[in-house]
């Protein structure tokens, strides 16, 4: 951890003080009522250290998730790996520790500005991050290929990373966050990403959380969208035993925000998704669509909130959350919320929890497919709707493979 | 539009009609709350020993509890030592024996409210229990109900005369320490209604309680307990109002419904407590705990509420669907105007197999009011094939009000089917224009659109109430169109 960057150190110190006072969030907090993170504290993880080299097993896992048609920024146990990364040269991109001195004028004014409601995990991450990525795309520029940020955990330890992405006016980019770990390893990954989209900027962000099935994951994405900026997020929560994902976006005039999510829980997984879309100014549009399938003893949580401030007239906002429970031990807790202070708005939310559509099952049966197989097909299709939204081919294949592994009976005949 | 605004404002700018004060002599306790006050209260009410113990237990528990702050409400701190916990119209002895003995001023007050207490003047088919401040002043049609075995009396009378039923059922749905206001109510409740419908009886008339707060600096803490024994049916109505005063008054009621096998209770409320003036001064704090326990198979409860009054409403009529095939329904219209705040909704706890619930909530927010729907649908593992359908719609009238929807859905049973949908919108210029183009005045158009918005709920109300509810709706939205 570098200590020479005084302005960044001020943040670290203040967040450390906060974290020491509050620790990780308790269930008494409304936003954490369904998620108990005390297990993380009990593990008493040490902070991860830089490792010398990867073994073959780890190498092949990393390779399996490295997408061929993208740029790569690779972090192992929270440490940036310049030698493994292939960063684009057309834009400003470097590790955040470097950026703190190299690009202080860009980074210092925005750092921490998008985090509107800090809590234990953001304090923890700010206090303890080892590194992170800094991306800035200039006005009217476009990133020619998606940039994939891979977070790879190898040690039984905790690691924190801190990222900042800035898209100047009219800039366009696609980013992919991939979270993986050595299989069966126990660890905590905590990542905080701040995104600043200036006027008319356009960012598509994918997050694939495929951490090991014993891992703990926190990922917070905090977005500021200036006038007419567009933000599209696709969130796949597939791995880890306990994962919390947060997407909070603040929309100015005419901004557009689309949040898609899929959480697939099995065994004893606990997957918590919190989203908040704040319409601060008029004429912004938001669409949110989250789907969950919970099997075995898994528990899914969806907490979505749309806030429409007094000024945000002519807001158009929709939120939808659909859930399938496949087992009598699975559980879903969902809390879709509308908080509206303006009158000229169109806001709606919908939630369903239930089984597969009887008529669809019957339709398939009438075409000679037995009931079990029909259910598998429909379950697969339920999830695949979200996977099909991925427009990066290599990423689509990668996630589709994960989906097939979960529901093998759904696709084969 | 703007040319019509004044017209609409004038039309809707009517005052709270029930805001008068009845000048009567009253026995009122000095302000303050401690164990002595509770002992005195219990003594004044001639209660058996077990009730005093019950009250003290509740009071001791209440003292350990913090005032809840999780609702989307801004509540001025309440000084519980500045409230008088008992106020009764002065009477010659232990309560009036017949209508002739009731203070004519009180009779006049109820007449003004449109609740005649003389049986021959009443709409046939409704029996009324009239609660004035802390005591029940009259209960009509008692003897007629007695013929079929229905007990309908003030709860203080039930405590004395039907103590076995009270011991068995009181606090069996809302435990003493359930929440801050329920605990307070258990300690200091003064009166309310008690209803027992015996096995297999369909109550021959609708039962109704009218609550009136008259005295100042008092709180009203009423308690209602309704027991529907196997195979019985009752429809119960509740109405209320209070004088117009500058200070806030506390109303913390507890309503418990027990529904046994094959029985059904239909509970309707038109809540019209004084809402405070346009600057938000005064008004009733309406902090109410209402809960129904569908204990038996095939039991059914239906809550219908029209909430137009109160400065602050904090109320979640709930259904515990314990019995297999039990049914819970919640229909609500909540209107807030000026600086009123409402945080209201329901809880549906599904425990029994095949239990079903329906929630229809319509929130209308105008002026600078804040209107929140907060609801919980919880499906426990045992509730196979449970069904819930929830629909929450909010209508915003004016650009300074807020409408919020906070549903909680917790499901632990894969065969359950849950649907929740919510929308928020305003009356559009297009809708208004369409109506006006067809010859309706702007105010009629607004009233028609609002009534249409609430229709799903109004049709669940008994007829007399539906008429009153529609009239209230117009009154509550005074000065809000623009």
PDB file of N, CA, C and O in Angstrom, chain A residues 190-258:
ATOM      1  N   UNK A 190     -13.777  -7.340  -2.208  1.00  0.00           N
ATOM      2  CA  UNK A 190     -14.616  -6.154  -2.063  1.00  0.00           C
ATOM      3  C   UNK A 190     -14.167  -5.131  -3.085  1.00  0.00           C
ATOM      4  O   UNK A 190     -12.997  -4.797  -3.163  1.00  0.00           O
ATOM      5  N   UNK A 191     -15.110  -4.669  -3.886  1.00  0.00           N
ATOM      6  CA  UNK A 191     -14.746  -3.766  -4.973  1.00  0.00           C
ATOM      7  C   UNK A 191     -15.716  -2.598  -5.007  1.00  0.00           C
ATOM      8  O   UNK A 191     -16.924  -2.776  -4.892  1.00  0.00           O
ATOM      9  N   UNK A 192     -15.182  -1.408  -5.141  1.00  0.00           N
ATOM     10  CA  UNK A 192     -16.038  -0.222  -5.282  1.00  0.00           C
ATOM     11  C   UNK A 192     -15.649   0.484  -6.562  1.00  0.00           C
ATOM     12  O   UNK A 192     -14.481   0.786  -6.791  1.00  0.00           O
ATOM     13  N   UNK A 193     -16.649   0.704  -7.403  1.00  0.00           N
ATOM     14  CA  UNK A 193     -16.412   1.333  -8.702  1.00  0.00           C
ATOM     15  C   UNK A 193     -17.248   2.604  -8.784  1.00  0.00           C
ATOM     16  O   UNK A 193     -18.467   2.580  -8.600  1.00  0.00           O
ATOM     17  N   UNK A 194     -16.575   3.704  -9.051  1.00  0.00           N
ATOM     18  CA  UNK A 194     -17.316   4.955  -9.278  1.00  0.00           C
ATOM     19  C   UNK A 194     -17.268   5.293 -10.752  1.00  0.00           C
ATOM     20  O   UNK A 194     -16.208   5.197 -11.385  1.00  0.00           O
ATOM     21  N   UNK A 195     -18.406   5.690 -11.286  1.00  0.00           N
ATOM     22  CA  UNK A 195     -18.480   6.002 -12.719  1.00  0.00           C
ATOM     23  C   UNK A 195     -19.043   7.405 -12.895  1.00  0.00           C
ATOM     24  O   UNK A 195     -20.082   7.742 -12.313  1.00  0.00           O
ATOM     25  N   UNK A 196     -18.359   8.202 -13.701  1.00  0.00           N
ATOM     26  CA  UNK A 196     -18.846   9.551 -13.981  1.00  0.00           C
ATOM     27  C   UNK A 196     -19.086   9.680 -15.473  1.00  0.00           C
ATOM     28  O   UNK A 196     -18.137   9.598 -16.261  1.00  0.00           O
ATOM     29  N   UNK A 197     -20.333   9.812 -15.851  1.00  0.00           N
ATOM     30  CA  UNK A 197     -20.661   9.949 -17.262  1.00  0.00           C
ATOM     31  C   UNK A 197     -21.048  11.400 -17.506  1.00  0.00           C
ATOM     32  O   UNK A 197     -22.030  11.894 -16.958  1.00  0.00           O
ATOM     33  N   UNK A 198     -20.233  12.079 -18.322  1.00  0.00           N
ATOM     34  CA  UNK A 198     -20.530  13.484 -18.626  1.00  0.00           C
ATOM     35  C   UNK A 198     -21.615  13.543 -19.692  1.00  0.00           C
ATOM     36  O   UNK A 198     -22.093  12.523 -20.185  1.00  0.00           O
ATOM     37  N   UNK A 199     -21.962  14.758 -20.119  1.00  0.00           N
ATOM     38  CA  UNK A 199     -23.075  14.923 -21.045  1.00  0.00           C
ATOM     39  C   UNK A 199     -23.001  13.980 -22.237  1.00  0.00           C
ATOM     40  O   UNK A 199     -21.985  13.910 -22.924  1.00  0.00           O
ATOM     41  N   UNK A 200     -24.090  13.300 -22.440  1.00  0.00           N
ATOM     42  CA  UNK A 200     -24.251  12.480 -23.638  1.00  0.00           C
ATOM     43  C   UNK A 200     -23.261  11.317 -23.744  1.00  0.00           C
ATOM     44  O   UNK A 200     -23.097  10.737 -24.813  1.00  0.00           O
ATOM     45  N   UNK A 201     -22.568  10.994 -22.675  1.00  0.00           N
ATOM     46  CA  UNK A 201     -21.665   9.840 -22.714  1.00  0.00           C
ATOM     47  C   UNK A 201     -22.492   8.560 -22.683  1.00  0.00           C
ATOM     48  O   UNK A 201     -23.667   8.571 -22.310  1.00  0.00           O
ATOM     49  N   UNK A 202     -21.875   7.476 -23.088  1.00  0.00           N
ATOM     50  CA  UNK A 202     -22.614   6.222 -23.211  1.00  0.00           C
ATOM     51  C   UNK A 202     -21.732   5.072 -22.727  1.00  0.00           C
ATOM     52  O   UNK A 202     -20.706   4.770 -23.334  1.00  0.00           O
ATOM     53  N   UNK A 203     -22.118   4.455 -21.625  1.00  0.00           N
ATOM     54  CA  UNK A 203     -21.330   3.342 -21.097  1.00  0.00           C
ATOM     55  C   UNK A 203     -22.197   2.102 -20.964  1.00  0.00           C
ATOM     56  O   UNK A 203     -23.301   2.154 -20.427  1.00  0.00           O
ATOM     57  N   UNK A 204     -21.659   0.990 -21.479  1.00  0.00           N
ATOM     58  CA  UNK A 204     -22.281  -0.301 -21.220  1.00  0.00           C
ATOM     59  C   UNK A 204     -21.341  -1.064 -20.296  1.00  0.00           C
ATOM     60  O   UNK A 204     -20.143  -1.161 -20.581  1.00  0.00           O
ATOM     61  N   UNK A 205     -21.886  -1.526 -19.174  1.00  0.00           N
ATOM     62  CA  UNK A 205     -21.048  -2.225 -18.199  1.00  0.00           C
ATOM     63  C   UNK A 205     -21.632  -3.603 -17.923  1.00  0.00           C
ATOM     64  O   UNK A 205     -22.829  -3.736 -17.657  1.00  0.00           O
ATOM     65  N   UNK A 206     -20.774  -4.609 -18.008  1.00  0.00           N
ATOM     66  CA  UNK A 206     -21.185  -5.959 -17.650  1.00  0.00           C
ATOM     67  C   UNK A 206     -20.482  -6.337 -16.369  1.00  0.00           C
ATOM     68  O   UNK A 206     -19.308  -6.011 -16.187  1.00  0.00           O
ATOM     69  N   UNK A 207     -21.189  -7.044 -15.499  1.00  0.00           N
ATOM     70  CA  UNK A 207     -20.510  -7.573 -14.326  1.00  0.00           C
ATOM     71  C   UNK A 207     -20.846  -9.057 -14.241  1.00  0.00           C
ATOM     72  O   UNK A 207     -22.015  -9.434 -14.199  1.00  0.00           O
ATOM     73  N   UNK A 208     -19.798  -9.869 -14.249  1.00  0.00           N
ATOM     74  CA  UNK A 208     -20.010 -11.306 -14.094  1.00  0.00           C
ATOM     75  C   UNK A 208     -19.336 -11.723 -12.796  1.00  0.00           C
ATOM     76  O   UNK A 208     -18.114 -11.666 -12.681  1.00  0.00           O
ATOM     77  N   UNK A 209     -20.134 -12.064 -11.816  1.00  0.00           N
ATOM     78  CA  UNK A 209     -19.597 -12.443 -10.513  1.00  0.00           C
ATOM     79  C   UNK A 209     -19.645 -13.967 -10.427  1.00  0.00           C
ATOM     80  O   UNK A 209     -20.689 -14.569 -10.280  1.00  0.00           O
ATOM     81  N   UNK A 210     -18.458 -14.570 -10.612  1.00  0.00           N
ATOM     82  CA  UNK A 210     -18.366 -16.022 -10.659  1.00  0.00           C
ATOM     83  C   UNK A 210     -17.326 -16.440  -9.632  1.00  0.00           C
ATOM     84  O   UNK A 210     -16.455 -17.264  -9.891  1.00  0.00           O
ATOM     85  N   UNK A 211     -17.402 -15.849  -8.448  1.00  0.00           N
ATOM     86  CA  UNK A 211     -16.428 -16.169  -7.414  1.00  0.00           C
ATOM     87  C   UNK A 211     -16.602 -17.621  -6.959  1.00  0.00           C
ATOM     88  O   UNK A 211     -17.613 -18.257  -7.267  1.00  0.00           O
ATOM     89  N   UNK A 212     -15.607 -18.121  -6.229  1.00  0.00           N
ATOM     90  CA  UNK A 212     -15.656 -19.526  -5.795  1.00  0.00           C
ATOM     91  C   UNK A 212     -16.846 -19.729  -4.872  1.00  0.00           C
ATOM     92  O   UNK A 212     -17.336 -18.787  -4.248  1.00  0.00           O
ATOM     93  N   UNK A 213     -17.296 -20.961  -4.759  1.00  0.00           N
ATOM     94  CA  UNK A 213     -18.530 -21.178  -4.008  1.00  0.00           C
ATOM     95  C   UNK A 213     -18.355 -21.075  -2.493  1.00  0.00           C
ATOM     96  O   UNK A 213     -19.297 -21.291  -1.737  1.00  0.00           O
ATOM     97  N   UNK A 214     -17.161 -20.741  -2.047  1.00  0.00           N
ATOM     98  CA  UNK A 214     -16.979 -20.465  -0.620  1.00  0.00           C
ATOM     99  C   UNK A 214     -16.627 -18.998  -0.369  1.00  0.00           C
ATOM    100  O   UNK A 214     -16.291 -18.614   0.747  1.00  0.00           O
ATOM    101  N   UNK A 215     -16.663 -18.217  -1.428  1.00  0.00           N
ATOM    102  CA  UNK A 215     -16.178 -16.835  -1.324  1.00  0.00           C
ATOM    103  C   UNK A 215     -17.256 -15.881  -0.847  1.00  0.00           C
ATOM    104  O   UNK A 215     -18.454 -16.152  -0.952  1.00  0.00           O
ATOM    105  N   UNK A 216     -16.801 -14.748  -0.317  1.00  0.00           N
ATOM    106  CA  UNK A 216     -17.690 -13.635   0.042  1.00  0.00           C
ATOM    107  C   UNK A 216     -17.396 -12.492  -0.919  1.00  0.00           C
ATOM    108  O   UNK A 216     -16.240 -12.205  -1.203  1.00  0.00           O
ATOM    109  N   UNK A 217     -18.458 -11.891  -1.405  1.00  0.00           N
ATOM    110  CA  UNK A 217     -18.260 -10.862  -2.419  1.00  0.00           C
ATOM    111  C   UNK A 217     -19.047  -9.608  -2.082  1.00  0.00           C
ATOM    112  O   UNK A 217     -20.229  -9.664  -1.740  1.00  0.00           O
ATOM    113  N   UNK A 218     -18.384  -8.459  -2.174  1.00  0.00           N
ATOM    114  CA  UNK A 218     -19.132  -7.200  -2.184  1.00  0.00           C
ATOM    115  C   UNK A 218     -18.705  -6.417  -3.410  1.00  0.00           C
ATOM    116  O   UNK A 218     -17.510  -6.234  -3.658  1.00  0.00           O
ATOM    117  N   UNK A 219     -19.665  -5.961  -4.181  1.00  0.00           N
ATOM    118  CA  UNK A 219     -19.350  -5.124  -5.336  1.00  0.00           C
ATOM    119  C   UNK A 219     -20.308  -3.955  -5.389  1.00  0.00           C
ATOM    120  O   UNK A 219     -21.517  -4.133  -5.499  1.00  0.00           O
ATOM    121  N   UNK A 220     -19.771  -2.762  -5.275  1.00  0.00           N
ATOM    122  CA  UNK A 220     -20.617  -1.567  -5.337  1.00  0.00           C
ATOM    123  C   UNK A 220     -20.287  -0.746  -6.564  1.00  0.00           C
ATOM    124  O   UNK A 220     -19.108  -0.494  -6.830  1.00  0.00           O
ATOM    125  N   UNK A 221     -21.311  -0.370  -7.318  1.00  0.00           N
ATOM    126  CA  UNK A 221     -21.119   0.460  -8.503  1.00  0.00           C
ATOM    127  C   UNK A 221     -21.932   1.726  -8.313  1.00  0.00           C
ATOM    128  O   UNK A 221     -23.154   1.655  -8.114  1.00  0.00           O
ATOM    129  N   UNK A 222     -21.275   2.872  -8.319  1.00  0.00           N
ATOM    130  CA  UNK A 222     -21.957   4.136  -8.032  1.00  0.00           C
ATOM    131  C   UNK A 222     -21.766   5.062  -9.220  1.00  0.00           C
ATOM    132  O   UNK A 222     -20.643   5.347  -9.612  1.00  0.00           O
ATOM    133  N   UNK A 223     -22.882   5.484  -9.807  1.00  0.00           N
ATOM    134  CA  UNK A 223     -22.824   6.147 -11.108  1.00  0.00           C
ATOM    135  C   UNK A 223     -23.412   7.545 -11.020  1.00  0.00           C
ATOM    136  O   UNK A 223     -24.465   7.741 -10.387  1.00  0.00           O
ATOM    137  N   UNK A 224     -22.776   8.494 -11.666  1.00  0.00           N
ATOM    138  CA  UNK A 224     -23.343   9.836 -11.838  1.00  0.00           C
ATOM    139  C   UNK A 224     -23.569  10.032 -13.327  1.00  0.00           C
ATOM    140  O   UNK A 224     -22.626   9.993 -14.105  1.00  0.00           O
ATOM    141  N   UNK A 225     -24.796  10.242 -13.731  1.00  0.00           N
ATOM    142  CA  UNK A 225     -25.080  10.434 -15.145  1.00  0.00           C
ATOM    143  C   UNK A 225     -25.455  11.896 -15.384  1.00  0.00           C
ATOM    144  O   UNK A 225     -26.491  12.357 -14.923  1.00  0.00           O
ATOM    145  N   UNK A 226     -24.630  12.594 -16.143  1.00  0.00           N
ATOM    146  CA  UNK A 226     -24.937  13.987 -16.482  1.00  0.00           C
ATOM    147  C   UNK A 226     -26.003  14.004 -17.577  1.00  0.00           C
ATOM    148  O   UNK A 226     -26.512  12.955 -17.994  1.00  0.00           O
ATOM    149  N   UNK A 227     -26.344  15.187 -18.052  1.00  0.00           N
ATOM    150  CA  UNK A 227     -27.442  15.319 -19.010  1.00  0.00           C
ATOM    151  C   UNK A 227     -27.310  14.358 -20.190  1.00  0.00           C
ATOM    152  O   UNK A 227     -26.263  14.289 -20.825  1.00  0.00           O
ATOM    153  N   UNK A 228     -28.362  13.671 -20.484  1.00  0.00           N
ATOM    154  CA  UNK A 228     -28.471  12.769 -21.634  1.00  0.00           C
ATOM    155  C   UNK A 228     -27.454  11.629 -21.641  1.00  0.00           C
ATOM    156  O   UNK A 228     -27.265  10.985 -22.672  1.00  0.00           O
ATOM    157  N   UNK A 229     -26.779  11.382 -20.552  1.00  0.00           N
ATOM    158  CA  UNK A 229     -25.831  10.266 -20.522  1.00  0.00           C
ATOM    159  C   UNK A 229     -26.608   8.954 -20.458  1.00  0.00           C
ATOM    160  O   UNK A 229     -27.704   8.890 -19.896  1.00  0.00           O
ATOM    161  N   UNK A 230     -26.029   7.933 -21.044  1.00  0.00           N
ATOM    162  CA  UNK A 230     -26.691   6.635 -21.060  1.00  0.00           C
ATOM    163  C   UNK A 230     -25.841   5.605 -20.318  1.00  0.00           C
ATOM    164  O   UNK A 230     -24.627   5.526 -20.529  1.00  0.00           O
ATOM    165  N   UNK A 231     -26.490   4.838 -19.492  1.00  0.00           N
ATOM    166  CA  UNK A 231     -25.781   3.803 -18.732  1.00  0.00           C
ATOM    167  C   UNK A 231     -26.574   2.511 -18.823  1.00  0.00           C
ATOM    168  O   UNK A 231     -27.768   2.475 -18.517  1.00  0.00           O
ATOM    169  N   UNK A 232     -25.916   1.475 -19.301  1.00  0.00           N
ATOM    170  CA  UNK A 232     -26.565   0.168 -19.392  1.00  0.00           C
ATOM    171  C   UNK A 232     -25.749  -0.819 -18.585  1.00  0.00           C
ATOM    172  O   UNK A 232     -24.529  -0.917 -18.782  1.00  0.00           O
ATOM    173  N   UNK A 233     -26.403  -1.506 -17.677  1.00  0.00           N
ATOM    174  CA  UNK A 233     -25.663  -2.432 -16.827  1.00  0.00           C
ATOM    175  C   UNK A 233     -26.286  -3.823 -16.916  1.00  0.00           C
ATOM    176  O   UNK A 233     -27.506  -3.970 -16.895  1.00  0.00           O
ATOM    177  N   UNK A 234     -25.432  -4.827 -17.046  1.00  0.00           N
ATOM    178  CA  UNK A 234     -25.891  -6.217 -17.029  1.00  0.00           C
ATOM    179  C   UNK A 234     -25.161  -6.903 -15.888  1.00  0.00           C
ATOM    180  O   UNK A 234     -23.934  -6.957 -15.890  1.00  0.00           O
ATOM    181  N   UNK A 235     -25.930  -7.410 -14.948  1.00  0.00           N
ATOM    182  CA  UNK A 235     -25.342  -7.894 -13.712  1.00  0.00           C
ATOM    183  C   UNK A 235     -25.634  -9.389 -13.565  1.00  0.00           C
ATOM    184  O   UNK A 235     -26.790  -9.785 -13.476  1.00  0.00           O
ATOM    185  N   UNK A 236     -24.583 -10.194 -13.561  1.00  0.00           N
ATOM    186  CA  UNK A 236     -24.789 -11.643 -13.406  1.00  0.00           C
ATOM    187  C   UNK A 236     -24.190 -12.103 -12.088  1.00  0.00           C
ATOM    188  O   UNK A 236     -22.978 -12.051 -11.903  1.00  0.00           O
ATOM    189  N   UNK A 237     -25.035 -12.517 -11.168  1.00  0.00           N
ATOM    190  CA  UNK A 237     -24.566 -13.006  -9.876  1.00  0.00           C
ATOM    191  C   UNK A 237     -24.675 -14.522  -9.907  1.00  0.00           C
ATOM    192  O   UNK A 237     -25.764 -15.076  -9.812  1.00  0.00           O
ATOM    193  N   UNK A 238     -23.547 -15.184 -10.093  1.00  0.00           N
ATOM    194  CA  UNK A 238     -23.566 -16.639 -10.248  1.00  0.00           C
ATOM    195  C   UNK A 238     -22.816 -17.346  -9.120  1.00  0.00           C
ATOM    196  O   UNK A 238     -23.222 -18.404  -8.676  1.00  0.00           O
ATOM    197  N   UNK A 239     -21.714 -16.766  -8.668  1.00  0.00           N
ATOM    198  CA  UNK A 239     -20.866 -17.469  -7.709  1.00  0.00           C
ATOM    199  C   UNK A 239     -20.996 -16.955  -6.294  1.00  0.00           C
ATOM    200  O   UNK A 239     -21.904 -16.183  -5.977  1.00  0.00           O
ATOM    201  N   UNK A 240     -20.072 -17.423  -5.452  1.00  0.00           N
ATOM    202  CA  UNK A 240     -19.886 -17.059  -4.046  1.00  0.00           C
ATOM    203  C   UNK A 240     -20.979 -17.591  -3.122  1.00  0.00           C
ATOM    204  O   UNK A 240     -22.092 -17.869  -3.547  1.00  0.00           O
ATOM    205  N   UNK A 241     -20.633 -17.720  -1.847  1.00  0.00           N
ATOM    206  CA  UNK A 241     -21.600 -18.215  -0.872  1.00  0.00           C
ATOM    207  C   UNK A 241     -22.444 -17.059  -0.349  1.00  0.00           C
ATOM    208  O   UNK A 241     -23.616 -17.216  -0.008  1.00  0.00           O
ATOM    209  N   UNK A 242     -21.852 -15.878  -0.322  1.00  0.00           N
ATOM    210  CA  UNK A 242     -22.583 -14.688   0.138  1.00  0.00           C
ATOM    211  C   UNK A 242     -22.119 -13.507  -0.713  1.00  0.00           C
ATOM    212  O   UNK A 242     -20.943 -13.153  -0.689  1.00  0.00           O
ATOM    213  N   UNK A 243     -23.034 -12.972  -1.482  1.00  0.00           N
ATOM    214  CA  UNK A 243     -22.650 -11.875  -2.369  1.00  0.00           C
ATOM    215  C   UNK A 243     -23.631 -10.731  -2.236  1.00  0.00           C
ATOM    216  O   UNK A 243     -24.840 -10.932  -2.132  1.00  0.00           O
ATOM    217  N   UNK A 244     -23.094  -9.541  -2.227  1.00  0.00           N
ATOM    218  CA  UNK A 244     -23.937  -8.361  -2.197  1.00  0.00           C
ATOM    219  C   UNK A 244     -23.487  -7.477  -3.372  1.00  0.00           C
ATOM    220  O   UNK A 244     -22.310  -7.163  -3.494  1.00  0.00           O
ATOM    221  N   UNK A 245     -24.453  -7.110  -4.171  1.00  0.00           N
ATOM    222  CA  UNK A 245     -24.147  -6.242  -5.300  1.00  0.00           C
ATOM    223  C   UNK A 245     -24.976  -4.977  -5.146  1.00  0.00           C
ATOM    224  O   UNK A 245     -26.156  -5.035  -4.809  1.00  0.00           O
ATOM    225  N   UNK A 246     -24.356  -3.834  -5.364  1.00  0.00           N
ATOM    226  CA  UNK A 246     -25.087  -2.564  -5.271  1.00  0.00           C
ATOM    227  C   UNK A 246     -24.875  -1.762  -6.538  1.00  0.00           C
ATOM    228  O   UNK A 246     -23.742  -1.594  -6.979  1.00  0.00           O
ATOM    229  N   UNK A 247     -25.944  -1.291  -7.116  1.00  0.00           N
ATOM    230  CA  UNK A 247     -25.836  -0.360  -8.241  1.00  0.00           C
ATOM    231  C   UNK A 247     -26.663   0.856  -7.873  1.00  0.00           C
ATOM    232  O   UNK A 247     -27.881   0.745  -7.659  1.00  0.00           O
ATOM    233  N   UNK A 248     -26.028   1.992  -7.759  1.00  0.00           N
ATOM    234  CA  UNK A 248     -26.757   3.211  -7.435  1.00  0.00           C
ATOM    235  C   UNK A 248     -26.432   4.242  -8.495  1.00  0.00           C
ATOM    236  O   UNK A 248     -25.262   4.513  -8.777  1.00  0.00           O
ATOM    237  N   UNK A 249     -27.469   4.752  -9.147  1.00  0.00           N
ATOM    238  CA  UNK A 249     -27.210   5.713 -10.213  1.00  0.00           C
ATOM    239  C   UNK A 249     -28.009   6.981  -9.996  1.00  0.00           C
ATOM    240  O   UNK A 249     -29.160   6.959  -9.566  1.00  0.00           O
ATOM    241  N   UNK A 250     -27.377   8.091 -10.326  1.00  0.00           N
ATOM    242  CA  UNK A 250     -27.955   9.418 -10.107  1.00  0.00           C
ATOM    243  C   UNK A 250     -28.142  10.045 -11.487  1.00  0.00           C
ATOM    244  O   UNK A 250     -27.182  10.225 -12.222  1.00  0.00           O
ATOM    245  N   UNK A 251     -29.389  10.348 -11.850  1.00  0.00           N
ATOM    246  CA  UNK A 251     -29.678  10.756 -13.230  1.00  0.00           C
ATOM    247  C   UNK A 251     -30.015  12.237 -13.333  1.00  0.00           C
ATOM    248  O   UNK A 251     -30.900  12.724 -12.644  1.00  0.00           O
ATOM    249  N   UNK A 252     -29.315  12.913 -14.236  1.00  0.00           N
ATOM    250  CA  UNK A 252     -29.644  14.300 -14.513  1.00  0.00           C
ATOM    251  C   UNK A 252     -30.586  14.347 -15.718  1.00  0.00           C
ATOM    252  O   UNK A 252     -31.035  13.320 -16.210  1.00  0.00           O
ATOM    253  N   UNK A 253     -30.840  15.556 -16.203  1.00  0.00           N
ATOM    254  CA  UNK A 253     -31.850  15.754 -17.243  1.00  0.00           C
ATOM    255  C   UNK A 253     -31.656  14.840 -18.459  1.00  0.00           C
ATOM    256  O   UNK A 253     -30.571  14.787 -19.036  1.00  0.00           O
ATOM    257  N   UNK A 254     -32.680  14.143 -18.801  1.00  0.00           N
ATOM    258  CA  UNK A 254     -32.684  13.357 -20.040  1.00  0.00           C
ATOM    259  C   UNK A 254     -31.795  12.128 -20.028  1.00  0.00           C
ATOM    260  O   UNK A 254     -31.616  11.476 -21.058  1.00  0.00           O
ATOM    261  N   UNK A 255     -31.240  11.788 -18.872  1.00  0.00           N
ATOM    262  CA  UNK A 255     -30.360  10.617 -18.823  1.00  0.00           C
ATOM    263  C   UNK A 255     -31.177   9.334 -18.970  1.00  0.00           C
ATOM    264  O   UNK A 255     -32.379   9.316 -18.711  1.00  0.00           O
ATOM    265  N   UNK A 256     -30.504   8.300 -19.416  1.00  0.00           N
ATOM    266  CA  UNK A 256     -31.161   7.003 -19.547  1.00  0.00           C
ATOM    267  C   UNK A 256     -30.386   5.965 -18.767  1.00  0.00           C
ATOM    268  O   UNK A 256     -29.170   5.916 -18.852  1.00  0.00           O
ATOM    269  N   UNK A 257     -31.103   5.135 -18.060  1.00  0.00           N
ATOM    270  CA  UNK A 257     -30.443   4.132 -17.237  1.00  0.00           C
ATOM    271  C   UNK A 257     -31.172   2.809 -17.416  1.00  0.00           C
ATOM    272  O   UNK A 257     -32.386   2.733 -17.273  1.00  0.00           O
ATOM    273  N   UNK A 258     -30.411   1.788 -17.769  1.00  0.00           N
ATOM    274  CA  UNK A 258     -31.019   0.463 -17.915  1.00  0.00           C
ATOM    275  C   UNK A 258     -30.242  -0.513 -17.055  1.00  0.00           C
ATOM    276  O   UNK A 258     -29.032  -0.650 -17.207  1.00  0.00           O
TER     277      UNK A 258
END
